[in-house]
Short mmCIF file of C-alpha atoms in Angstrom, two decimals:
data_model
loop_
_atom_site.label_atom_id
_atom_site.label_comp_id
_atom_site.label_asym_id
_atom_site.label_seq_id
_atom_site.Cartn_x
_atom_site.Cartn_y
_atom_site.Cartn_z
CA MET F 1 117.37 94.16 103.53
CA ASP F 2 121.31 93.81 103.13
CA MET F 3 120.14 95.41 99.09
CA GLU F 4 118.74 98.02 100.56
CA ARG F 5 121.69 98.41 102.94
CA ALA F 6 124.11 98.50 99.92
CA LEU F 7 122.52 101.54 98.24
CA PRO F 8 123.17 104.91 98.78
CA ALA F 9 120.08 106.81 101.55
CA PRO F 10 118.25 109.18 98.77
CA GLN F 11 119.78 113.06 99.59
CA GLY F 12 116.55 114.20 98.50
CA ASP F 13 116.25 114.05 94.14
CA GLY F 14 113.12 114.94 92.59
CA CYS F 15 110.55 112.51 91.28
CA LEU F 16 112.39 111.72 88.30
CA VAL F 17 114.94 109.59 90.03
CA GLY F 18 112.88 108.15 91.71
CA VAL F 19 110.84 107.24 88.93
CA VAL F 20 114.32 105.94 87.84
CA ARG F 21 115.52 104.29 90.34
CA VAL F 22 112.68 101.78 90.77
CA PRO F 23 112.92 99.51 87.02
CA VAL F 24 116.76 99.74 87.62
CA LYS F 25 116.56 97.73 90.71
CA ILE F 26 114.35 95.57 89.21
CA VAL F 27 116.31 95.20 86.05
CA ALA F 28 119.79 94.89 88.31
CA VAL F 29 117.77 92.34 90.57
CA LEU F 30 117.01 89.77 87.20
CA VAL F 31 119.72 90.81 84.88
CA VAL F 32 122.96 91.82 86.34
CA LEU F 33 122.45 89.28 89.46
CA PRO F 34 122.31 86.21 87.18
CA LEU F 35 125.52 88.42 84.50
CA ARG F 36 127.52 88.46 87.83
CA VAL F 37 126.66 84.67 89.28
CA VAL F 38 127.56 83.62 84.78
CA TRP F 39 130.84 86.18 85.28
CA ASP F 40 132.29 84.36 88.71
CA LEU F 41 131.74 81.14 87.63
CA LEU F 42 133.24 82.20 83.92
CA VAL F 43 135.77 83.29 85.99
CA ALA F 44 136.76 79.76 88.24
CA PHE F 45 136.19 77.95 85.51
CA ALA F 46 138.95 80.05 82.81
CA ARG F 47 141.46 79.93 86.16
CA MET F 48 141.04 76.17 86.63
CA LEU F 49 141.05 75.72 82.42
CA ASN F 50 143.89 77.74 82.55
CA ARG F 51 145.59 75.92 84.75
CA SER F 52 145.07 72.53 84.00
CA VAL F 53 144.96 72.33 80.48
CA LEU F 54 146.78 75.24 78.62
CA GLY F 55 149.82 76.51 81.11
CA PRO F 56 150.68 72.31 80.66
CA LEU F 57 149.25 72.69 76.47
CA GLY F 58 151.25 76.22 76.39
CA ARG F 59 154.89 74.27 77.96
CA ALA F 60 154.18 71.48 76.03
CA SER F 61 153.97 73.27 73.13
CA ALA F 62 157.14 75.44 73.88
CA TRP F 63 159.51 72.64 74.61
CA LEU F 64 158.08 70.45 71.47
CA TYR F 65 159.29 73.66 69.20
CA GLU F 66 162.66 73.87 70.92
CA ARG F 67 163.64 70.25 71.15
CA ALA F 68 162.13 68.69 68.02
CA LEU F 69 160.51 71.73 65.52
CA LEU F 70 163.45 74.26 66.11
CA PRO F 71 166.37 71.96 65.13
CA VAL F 72 164.33 70.71 62.82
CA LEU F 73 164.28 73.50 60.71
CA ARG F 74 167.66 74.99 61.81
CA GLY F 75 168.82 71.47 59.60
CA THR F 76 166.85 71.44 56.48
CA GLY F 77 167.83 75.09 56.01
CA TRP F 78 171.01 74.26 56.60
CA LEU F 79 170.60 71.54 54.33
CA ILE F 80 169.05 74.24 52.10
CA GLY F 81 171.91 76.75 51.86
CA ALA F 82 174.47 74.07 51.27
CA LEU F 83 172.33 72.57 48.73
CA PHE F 84 172.21 75.88 47.27
CA LYS F 85 175.52 76.54 47.60
CA LEU F 86 177.30 73.62 45.80
CA ALA F 87 174.67 73.96 43.00
CA PHE F 88 174.63 77.74 42.26
CA TYR F 89 177.14 79.63 44.19
CA TRP F 90 180.53 77.94 44.68
CA PRO F 91 180.13 76.66 40.55
CA TRP F 92 180.29 80.81 39.85
CA VAL F 93 183.09 81.16 42.23
CA GLY F 94 184.89 78.66 41.10
CA LEU F 95 184.99 80.39 37.30
CA TRP F 96 185.34 83.43 38.54
CA ARG F 97 188.44 82.47 40.11
CA TYR F 98 190.60 80.62 38.33
CA VAL F 99 188.68 81.26 34.43
CA MET F 100 187.64 84.81 33.89
CA LEU F 101 189.84 86.78 36.95
CA PRO F 102 192.93 84.96 35.62
CA VAL F 103 192.23 85.00 32.06
CA GLY F 104 190.76 89.06 32.56
CA GLN F 105 193.90 89.67 34.62
CA ALA F 106 196.22 88.60 32.01
CA ALA F 107 194.48 90.49 28.73
CA TYR F 108 194.76 93.58 30.83
CA ALA F 109 198.69 92.91 31.98
CA TYR F 110 199.41 91.83 28.39
CA LEU F 111 197.32 93.34 26.16
CA LEU F 112 194.89 95.64 27.03
CA LYS F 113 197.71 98.27 29.23
CA PRO F 114 199.97 98.62 26.82
CA VAL F 115 198.29 98.91 23.55
CA GLY F 116 196.02 101.65 25.75
CA VAL F 117 199.57 103.54 27.62
CA GLY F 118 201.28 103.35 23.77
CA ILE F 119 198.11 105.21 22.83
CA TRP F 120 198.13 107.93 24.92
CA ARG F 121 201.39 108.70 25.25
CA TYR F 122 202.55 108.50 21.03
CA LEU F 123 198.86 110.08 19.62
CA LEU F 124 197.08 111.75 22.29
CA VAL F 125 198.80 113.37 24.02
CA PRO F 126 201.70 115.30 21.23
CA PHE F 127 198.16 116.08 19.34
CA TRP F 128 196.91 117.85 22.45
CA GLU F 129 199.33 119.90 23.56
CA TYR F 130 200.65 120.66 19.83
CA GLY F 131 197.01 120.64 17.71
CA LEU F 132 194.00 120.94 19.93
CA LEU F 133 195.01 123.23 22.89
CA PRO F 134 196.81 125.76 20.82
CA ALA F 135 193.91 125.74 18.40
CA GLY F 136 191.63 125.83 21.57
CA ARG F 137 193.47 128.81 23.24
CA GLY F 138 193.50 130.83 19.77
CA ILE F 139 189.37 130.22 19.23
CA ALA F 140 188.44 130.98 22.99
CA TRP F 141 190.27 134.76 22.64
CA LEU F 142 188.80 135.23 19.40
CA LEU F 143 185.33 134.77 20.86
CA VAL F 144 186.32 136.92 24.00
CA GLY F 145 187.49 139.87 22.55
CA THR F 146 184.52 139.06 20.01
CA VAL F 147 181.74 139.36 22.84
CA ARG F 148 183.71 141.88 24.93
CA TYR F 149 183.14 144.57 22.55
CA LEU F 150 179.35 143.80 20.51
CA LEU F 151 177.68 142.22 23.82
CA VAL F 152 179.55 143.21 26.94
CA LEU F 153 180.13 147.26 26.55
CA PRO F 154 176.20 147.83 24.77
CA GLY F 155 174.67 145.32 27.19
CA GLY F 156 176.06 147.36 30.31
CA ALA F 157 174.83 150.64 28.94
CA LEU F 158 171.96 149.37 28.00
CA TYR F 159 171.06 147.32 31.20
CA ARG F 160 172.07 150.73 33.44
CA TYR F 161 169.78 153.60 31.06
CA VAL F 162 167.27 151.80 30.54
CA LEU F 163 166.56 147.65 32.14
CA THR F 164 167.35 149.43 35.14
CA PRO F 165 164.72 152.16 35.00
CA VAL F 166 161.68 150.09 33.57
CA GLY F 167 162.67 147.61 37.04
CA HIS F 168 161.60 149.51 39.33
CA ALA F 169 158.51 151.75 37.36
CA LEU F 170 157.63 148.13 37.13
CA ARG F 171 158.13 147.09 40.74
CA TRP F 172 156.34 149.94 41.99
CA LEU F 173 152.91 149.72 39.32
CA ALA F 174 153.19 146.15 41.37
CA ARG F 175 153.34 146.92 44.69
CA GLY F 176 150.15 149.14 44.12
CA PHE F 177 147.91 146.37 42.09
CA ALA F 178 148.92 143.68 44.96
CA ALA F 179 147.29 145.91 47.43
CA GLY F 180 144.56 147.47 45.94
CA ALA F 181 144.14 143.09 44.60
CA ALA F 182 144.16 142.52 48.27
CA TRP F 183 142.08 145.62 49.24
CA LEU F 184 139.94 144.73 47.19
CA ALA F 185 139.29 140.85 48.29
CA LYS F 186 139.59 142.19 52.10
CA ALA F 187 136.55 144.26 50.96
CA LEU F 188 134.48 140.91 49.38
CA PHE F 189 135.81 138.06 50.72
CA VAL F 190 137.19 138.63 54.60
CA TRP F 191 135.09 141.78 56.04
CA PRO F 192 131.28 140.47 54.76
CA TRP F 193 132.18 136.78 57.26
CA ALA F 194 134.54 138.11 59.63
CA ALA F 195 131.62 140.71 60.29
CA LEU F 196 128.82 137.98 60.10
CA TRP F 197 130.45 136.30 62.22
CA ARG F 198 131.36 138.42 65.33
CA TYR F 199 127.86 140.47 65.24
CA LEU F 200 125.71 137.67 64.35
CA VAL F 201 126.98 133.95 64.31
CA ARG F 202 128.76 133.62 68.14
CA PRO F 203 126.39 135.34 69.67
CA VAL F 204 123.77 133.23 68.41
CA VAL F 205 125.83 129.84 69.35
CA THR F 206 126.73 131.74 73.35
CA GLY F 207 124.10 132.29 73.86
CA VAL F 208 122.44 129.13 73.14
CA TRP F 209 125.29 126.87 74.54
CA GLN F 210 124.76 128.78 77.91
CA TYR F 211 121.34 129.09 78.07
CA LEU F 212 120.05 125.96 76.28
CA LEU F 213 122.69 122.90 75.94
CA ALA F 214 124.52 123.50 78.74
CA PRO F 215 121.59 123.48 81.44
CA GLY F 216 119.90 120.68 79.78
CA GLY F 217 123.88 118.96 79.53
CA ARG F 218 124.00 119.58 83.18
CA GLY F 219 120.51 118.97 84.53
CA VAL F 220 120.54 115.96 82.27
CA TRP F 221 123.92 114.62 83.40
CA ALA F 222 123.64 115.27 87.17
CA TYR F 223 119.53 114.23 88.33
CA LEU F 224 119.85 111.30 84.97
CA LEU F 225 123.28 109.68 83.98
CA VAL F 226 124.63 110.38 87.52
CA PRO F 227 121.70 108.12 89.68
CA PHE F 228 121.70 105.77 86.82
CA TRP F 229 124.91 104.83 86.70
CA GLY F 230 125.37 104.79 90.80
CA VAL F 231 122.05 102.61 91.04
CA VAL F 232 124.35 100.27 88.25
CA VAL F 233 126.85 100.56 90.05
CA GLY F 234 125.39 99.47 93.76
CA ALA F 235 123.37 96.64 92.04
CA TRP F 236 126.76 94.97 90.58
CA HIS F 237 128.31 95.57 93.40
CA VAL F 238 124.63 94.46 95.64
CA ALA F 239 125.29 91.24 92.86
CA GLY F 240 128.58 90.38 93.88
CA ARG F 241 127.45 90.26 97.69
CA VAL F 242 124.77 87.99 96.49
CA SER F 243 126.43 85.80 94.63
CA ARG F 244 128.96 85.75 96.96
CA ALA F 245 126.37 84.44 99.61
CA LEU F 246 125.46 81.93 97.17
CA GLY F 247 128.99 80.71 96.69
CA ARG F 248 129.57 80.92 100.42
CA GLY F 249 126.15 79.04 100.73
CA LEU F 250 126.47 76.21 98.71
CA VAL F 251 130.26 75.65 100.63
CA TRP F 252 128.79 75.39 103.55
CA TRP F 253 125.51 72.98 101.98
CA TRP F 254 128.05 70.97 100.35
CA ARG F 255 130.33 70.63 104.02
CA TRP F 256 127.44 70.08 106.12
CA GLY F 257 125.84 67.97 103.60
CA VAL F 258 127.88 65.93 102.41
CA VAL F 259 131.57 66.66 103.42
CA ARG F 260 130.94 66.59 107.61
CA PRO F 261 127.43 63.33 107.18
CA ALA F 262 130.35 61.15 105.12
CA GLY F 263 132.66 61.96 107.67
CA TRP F 264 130.65 60.80 110.33
CA VAL F 265 129.89 57.42 108.20
CA ARG F 266 133.53 56.73 107.89
CA ARG F 267 134.58 57.28 111.68
CA ARG F 268 131.03 55.76 112.93
CA VAL F 269 130.38 53.01 110.58
CA VAL F 270 132.84 52.16 107.60
CA THR F 271 135.85 52.68 109.84
CA PRO F 272 134.54 50.30 113.24
CA VAL F 273 133.25 47.86 110.37
CA GLY F 274 136.78 47.72 108.75
CA ASN F 275 138.35 47.22 112.34
CA VAL F 276 135.21 44.40 112.64
CA LEU F 277 135.93 42.65 109.23
CA ARG F 278 139.96 43.78 109.78
CA ALA F 279 139.78 42.23 113.34
CA GLY F 280 138.07 38.83 111.84
CA TRP F 281 140.31 38.58 108.83
CA ALA F 282 143.41 38.21 111.29
CA ALA F 283 141.38 35.95 113.59
CA GLY F 284 140.00 33.70 110.62
CA ARG F 285 144.42 33.22 109.30
CA ARG F 286 145.44 32.98 112.92
CA VAL F 287 142.43 29.33 112.59
CA ALA F 288 143.53 28.33 109.40
CA ARG F 289 147.34 28.38 110.41
CA SER F 290 146.16 26.36 113.34
CA VAL F 291 144.57 24.13 111.39
CA HIS F 292 147.02 23.61 109.38
CA ARG F 293 149.66 23.49 111.72
CA GLN F 294 147.79 20.45 113.58
CA ALA F 295 146.29 18.70 110.89
CA VAL F 296 146.28 19.08 107.02
CA ALA F 297 150.69 19.01 107.53
CA PRO F 298 150.62 16.02 108.94
CA VAL F 299 148.07 14.64 106.72
CA GLY F 300 149.76 15.88 104.18
CA ARG F 301 152.81 13.91 105.67
CA ALA F 302 151.11 10.63 105.50
CA VAL F 303 149.54 10.88 102.41
CA GLY F 304 152.85 11.62 101.72
CA GLU F 305 154.57 8.99 103.08
CA VAL F 306 151.68 6.78 101.52
CA TRP F 307 152.07 7.95 98.16
CA ARG F 308 156.43 7.02 98.58
CA THR F 309 155.44 3.48 99.38
CA THR F 310 153.68 3.07 97.14
CA ARG F 311 155.19 4.30 93.59
CA LEU F 312 158.40 2.11 95.71
CA ALA F 313 155.62 -0.65 95.30
CA VAL F 314 155.41 0.12 91.68
CA ARG F 315 158.45 0.69 90.20
CA GLU F 316 159.87 -3.60 92.63
CA ALA F 317 157.05 -4.82 90.24
CA ARG F 318 157.70 -3.87 87.18
CA ALA F 319 161.63 -4.41 87.91
CA ASP F 320 160.36 -8.30 89.16
CA VAL F 321 157.78 -8.36 85.66
CA ARG F 322 161.50 -7.32 83.42
CA ARG F 323 163.65 -10.15 85.11
CA ALA F 324 160.96 -12.55 84.79
CA VAL F 325 161.29 -11.89 81.28
CA PHE F 326 164.33 -10.70 80.39
CA GLY F 327 166.15 -12.57 83.62
CA GLY F 328 168.54 -11.36 86.01
CA PRO F 329 169.76 -11.47 89.18
CA PRO F 330 167.02 -10.94 92.02
CA ARG F 331 167.25 -8.11 93.39
CA GLU F 332 166.11 -7.54 97.79
CA PRO F 333 162.76 -5.48 98.05
CA ALA F 334 163.30 -2.33 97.68
CA ARG F 335 160.38 -1.86 100.24
CA SER F 336 163.32 -3.37 103.02
CA GLN F 337 165.01 -0.32 101.74
CA ALA F 338 162.24 2.08 102.84
CA ARG F 339 161.19 3.99 106.15
CA THR F 340 158.11 2.35 107.96
CA LEU F 341 155.36 5.85 108.98
CA GLY F 342 157.16 7.24 112.15
CA SER F 343 160.53 5.74 112.01
CA ASN F 344 163.33 5.91 111.30
CA ARG F 345 164.70 2.78 110.41
CA ALA F 346 162.96 0.74 107.88
CA ALA F 347 161.53 -2.84 108.68
CA GLY F 348 164.19 -5.57 108.06
CA ASP F 349 165.74 -2.82 110.99
CA ALA F 350 168.36 -1.53 108.88
CA PRO F 351 168.91 2.29 108.38
CA ALA F 352 166.64 4.06 105.76
CA PRO F 353 167.72 6.88 104.58
CA GLU F 354 165.12 10.22 104.64
CA ILE F 355 163.21 10.06 102.35
CA SER F 356 159.54 12.16 103.81
CA LEU F 357 158.26 15.64 102.21
CA HIS F 358 160.58 18.13 103.92
CA LYS F 359 164.18 18.25 103.85
#
């Protein structure tokens, strides 16, 4: 019912639209809806992957590049540049600066410049001023006079009275020939094709377009492509709604099938049982502490007293044996110095030192 409400109501379409719409609906339900569900799952997984893996990985890669790789590359570049300068640049700079340049300057200043100045001043300048310049001036005057009387005057007359009329005649002849060739080319190649296009091709093409292609294209667009596109768009939106409904259903099932029962079990079963166990554990600890204070501690203290008295007796026996074997002054028994159980005085009513377990 939701899919039928989502689709637009029919507007009096023809039977072709009705025949196309049913297969499109079937394809939309069997193909578009699963594709839309898979698309939504892929989008959710891609967003989760971007938040959990790709984003932190990209930030870690950027941090590693900025903090570790880039300083290493810069240091390597600086080291390579320094080694290159030390091995190739500075030796040639030193050779040029401290050997070749001073030698070249000295050779130019003390050898080439004086020799060149002497050759220019005392050889070339006099030869130019007193030899080449007068000879060149005379040869130039002779050539100009000869050319003027032999070429310029006859050439001017020839150009004015012969070449100019012949040139004008050739220009008019060329213009007439070009005009005739252009007219012939138009008559042979332009006008027939222009007439063919104007009176045959253009009317046929115009008629085919106006009465065949344009109506057919409008009919295909209006009665086939537009309804098909509308049905596809509606199916896509319906698939989206169904996908969202499935998602909401899964969320509702998870909430009412897992989360709410688990919460009820925690509140009604786990928490009371835990409270009972905690109360029992606390009561057991209190009982154990009471038993320890009232029974175990006194017994322990009595056992300690007995153990200490036994140790003292053993020590006295060892001392008596040592004195009997090796000799020595008599000694008062140590037990007279020990206090009896539950008393602060020794057996001989003399004050005895504290030897209890607790200080």
